[in-house]
CSV table of C-alpha atoms in Angstrom, one decimal:
chain,number,residue,atom,x,y,z
O,1,UNK,CA,-68.7,-139.2,42.2
O,2,UNK,CA,-72.4,-139.2,41.9
O,3,UNK,CA,-72.7,-142.5,43.7
O,4,UNK,CA,-70.3,-141.4,46.4
O,5,UNK,CA,-72.2,-138.1,47.1
O,6,UNK,CA,-75.8,-139.4,46.7
O,7,UNK,CA,-75.7,-143.0,47.8
O,8,UNK,CA,-72.6,-143.8,49.9
O,9,UNK,CA,-72.9,-140.6,52.0
O,10,UNK,CA,-76.7,-141.1,52.5
O,11,UNK,CA,-77.9,-138.0,54.4
O,12,UNK,CA,-80.9,-140.0,55.5
O,13,UNK,CA,-78.9,-142.3,57.7
O,14,UNK,CA,-79.1,-141.3,61.3
O,15,UNK,CA,-75.9,-140.7,63.2
O,16,UNK,CA,-73.5,-142.9,61.2
O,17,UNK,CA,-69.7,-142.4,61.3
O,18,UNK,CA,-68.0,-142.9,57.9
O,19,UNK,CA,-64.5,-144.1,57.3
O,20,UNK,CA,-63.0,-143.4,53.9
O,21,UNK,CA,-60.3,-145.8,52.7
O,22,UNK,CA,-58.3,-145.1,49.6
O,23,UNK,CA,-55.0,-145.9,48.0
O,24,UNK,CA,-53.8,-142.3,47.9
O,25,UNK,CA,-54.2,-139.3,50.1
O,26,UNK,CA,-57.1,-137.0,49.4
O,27,UNK,CA,-55.1,-133.8,49.8
O,28,UNK,CA,-51.7,-132.7,48.5
O,29,UNK,CA,-49.3,-134.2,51.0
O,30,UNK,CA,-46.1,-132.5,49.9
O,31,UNK,CA,-44.9,-136.0,49.3
O,32,UNK,CA,-47.0,-137.1,46.4
O,33,UNK,CA,-49.8,-135.4,44.4
O,34,UNK,CA,-53.4,-136.3,44.9
O,35,UNK,CA,-55.4,-138.4,42.5
O,36,UNK,CA,-57.5,-136.9,39.7
O,37,UNK,CA,-60.9,-136.3,41.4
O,38,UNK,CA,-59.7,-135.9,45.0
O,39,UNK,CA,-60.6,-132.2,45.0
O,40,UNK,CA,-64.2,-133.1,44.3
O,41,UNK,CA,-64.2,-135.8,47.0
O,42,UNK,CA,-62.9,-133.3,49.6
O,43,UNK,CA,-65.5,-130.8,48.5
O,44,UNK,CA,-68.3,-133.4,49.0
O,45,UNK,CA,-66.9,-134.4,52.4
O,46,UNK,CA,-66.6,-130.8,53.4
O,47,UNK,CA,-70.3,-130.2,52.5
O,48,UNK,CA,-71.3,-133.5,54.3
O,49,UNK,CA,-69.5,-132.6,57.5
O,50,UNK,CA,-70.5,-129.0,57.5
O,51,UNK,CA,-74.2,-129.8,56.7
O,52,UNK,CA,-74.4,-127.8,53.5
O,53,UNK,CA,-75.5,-128.5,50.0
O,54,UNK,CA,-73.2,-129.7,47.2
O,55,UNK,CA,-73.6,-129.3,43.5
O,56,UNK,CA,-71.4,-130.3,40.5
O,57,UNK,CA,-72.5,-129.8,36.9
O,58,UNK,CA,-69.5,-131.8,35.8
O,59,UNK,CA,-70.6,-134.9,37.7
O,60,UNK,CA,-74.4,-134.2,37.7
O,61,UNK,CA,-74.6,-134.1,41.5
O,62,UNK,CA,-77.1,-132.1,43.5
O,63,UNK,CA,-77.3,-133.2,47.1
O,64,UNK,CA,-78.5,-131.5,50.3
O,65,UNK,CA,-76.7,-132.4,53.5
O,66,UNK,CA,-78.3,-129.7,55.7
O,67,UNK,CA,-80.2,-132.2,57.8
O,68,UNK,CA,-77.4,-134.7,57.9
O,69,UNK,CA,-76.7,-136.2,61.4
O,70,UNK,CA,-73.8,-138.4,60.3
O,71,UNK,CA,-70.2,-137.5,60.0
O,72,UNK,CA,-67.2,-138.6,57.9
O,73,UNK,CA,-64.5,-139.0,60.6
O,74,UNK,CA,-61.5,-140.8,59.2
O,75,UNK,CA,-59.6,-141.3,56.0
O,76,UNK,CA,-57.1,-144.1,55.9
O,77,UNK,CA,-54.7,-144.5,53.0
O,78,UNK,CA,-51.3,-145.8,52.0
O,79,UNK,CA,-49.3,-145.1,48.8
O,80,UNK,CA,-46.7,-142.8,50.4
O,81,UNK,CA,-45.0,-145.6,52.3
O,82,UNK,CA,-44.8,-143.6,55.5
O,83,UNK,CA,-46.6,-143.4,58.8
O,84,UNK,CA,-48.3,-140.0,59.4
O,85,UNK,CA,-51.4,-138.3,60.4
O,86,UNK,CA,-53.0,-134.9,60.2
O,87,UNK,CA,-56.2,-133.2,61.2
O,88,UNK,CA,-57.7,-131.8,58.0
O,89,UNK,CA,-59.3,-128.4,58.8
O,90,UNK,CA,-61.4,-128.3,55.6
O,91,UNK,CA,-63.2,-131.6,56.1
O,92,UNK,CA,-62.8,-131.9,59.9
O,93,UNK,CA,-61.5,-135.4,59.4
O,94,UNK,CA,-58.4,-137.2,60.7
O,95,UNK,CA,-56.2,-138.4,57.8
O,96,UNK,CA,-54.2,-141.4,58.7
O,97,UNK,CA,-51.4,-142.8,56.5
O,98,UNK,CA,-50.1,-146.2,56.9
O,99,UNK,CA,-46.5,-147.4,56.5
O,100,UNK,CA,-44.8,-149.0,53.5
O,101,UNK,CA,-45.5,-152.5,52.3
O,102,UNK,CA,-41.9,-153.4,51.6
O,103,UNK,CA,-38.7,-153.1,53.7
O,104,UNK,CA,-37.2,-149.7,52.6
O,105,UNK,CA,-36.5,-146.4,54.2
O,106,UNK,CA,-38.2,-143.3,52.9
O,107,UNK,CA,-37.4,-139.6,53.6
O,108,UNK,CA,-40.0,-137.9,55.7
O,109,UNK,CA,-38.4,-134.5,56.2
O,110,UNK,CA,-40.5,-132.8,53.5
O,111,UNK,CA,-43.8,-133.8,55.2
O,112,UNK,CA,-46.5,-131.2,55.9
O,113,UNK,CA,-48.1,-133.4,58.5
O,114,UNK,CA,-48.5,-133.1,62.3
O,115,UNK,CA,-46.6,-136.4,62.6
O,116,UNK,CA,-44.6,-138.3,60.0
O,117,UNK,CA,-42.0,-141.1,60.2
O,118,UNK,CA,-40.7,-144.0,58.3
O,119,UNK,CA,-39.3,-146.7,60.6
O,120,UNK,CA,-36.3,-148.7,59.4
O,121,UNK,CA,-37.2,-152.2,58.4
O,122,UNK,CA,-35.0,-155.3,58.0
O,123,UNK,CA,-35.8,-158.6,56.3
O,124,UNK,CA,-36.2,-161.7,58.4
O,125,UNK,CA,-36.8,-159.7,61.6
O,126,UNK,CA,-40.0,-158.6,63.3
O,127,UNK,CA,-39.6,-155.2,61.5
O,128,UNK,CA,-40.1,-156.8,58.1
O,129,UNK,CA,-43.9,-157.0,58.6
O,130,UNK,CA,-46.0,-153.9,58.7
O,131,UNK,CA,-49.7,-153.7,59.1
O,132,UNK,CA,-52.2,-151.9,61.4
O,133,UNK,CA,-55.3,-152.8,63.3
O,134,UNK,CA,-57.4,-149.6,63.6
O,135,UNK,CA,-60.1,-149.2,66.3
O,136,UNK,CA,-62.4,-146.2,66.1
O,137,UNK,CA,-64.5,-145.5,69.2
O,138,UNK,CA,-67.6,-143.4,69.7
O,139,UNK,CA,-65.7,-141.0,71.9
O,140,UNK,CA,-63.8,-139.8,68.9
O,141,UNK,CA,-60.6,-141.7,69.6
O,142,UNK,CA,-58.6,-143.9,67.2
O,143,UNK,CA,-56.2,-146.5,68.4
O,144,UNK,CA,-53.8,-147.8,65.8
O,145,UNK,CA,-52.1,-151.1,66.8
O,146,UNK,CA,-48.9,-151.7,64.8
O,147,UNK,CA,-47.7,-155.1,63.9
O,148,UNK,CA,-44.0,-154.9,62.8
O,149,UNK,CA,-41.9,-151.8,62.5
O,150,UNK,CA,-43.3,-148.7,64.0
O,151,UNK,CA,-45.4,-147.8,67.0
O,152,UNK,CA,-48.9,-148.0,68.3
O,153,UNK,CA,-50.7,-144.7,68.3
O,154,UNK,CA,-53.7,-143.2,70.2
O,155,UNK,CA,-55.3,-140.2,68.4
O,156,UNK,CA,-58.3,-138.1,68.8
O,157,UNK,CA,-60.4,-137.4,65.7
O,158,UNK,CA,-61.5,-133.9,66.7
């Protein structure tokens, strides 16, 4: 946590855009629970994007983001085996979940996201594969190009 807050999110870098990649989602998705320190990660990202200070006695962190000109814009993750996205109000980031790594169908009806789906997949067809190419542009847009089951998406970060 200390490295993440004080080194990775270096407030001295001028105008960088950060993309966070993780196995699991940083917030409670309604589908699966978060990982152990995700609340602290989100609090750090909130302070970073809102240009405030962050302190944690538990992790020995004291960092001042008030002069920060960079922004954490996107969190990409998997684990839930569904395609979905949501704009997180707390951090100001776009959270983008990527589909499953094996041909199965998962239920998405209990999702709390703006968009959620799990496309059917069948072995030995083009739907068996599933991976994304993700392009982030300076204008705040994200293009997700899907290979295999599912759809391409064009999203705005803000």
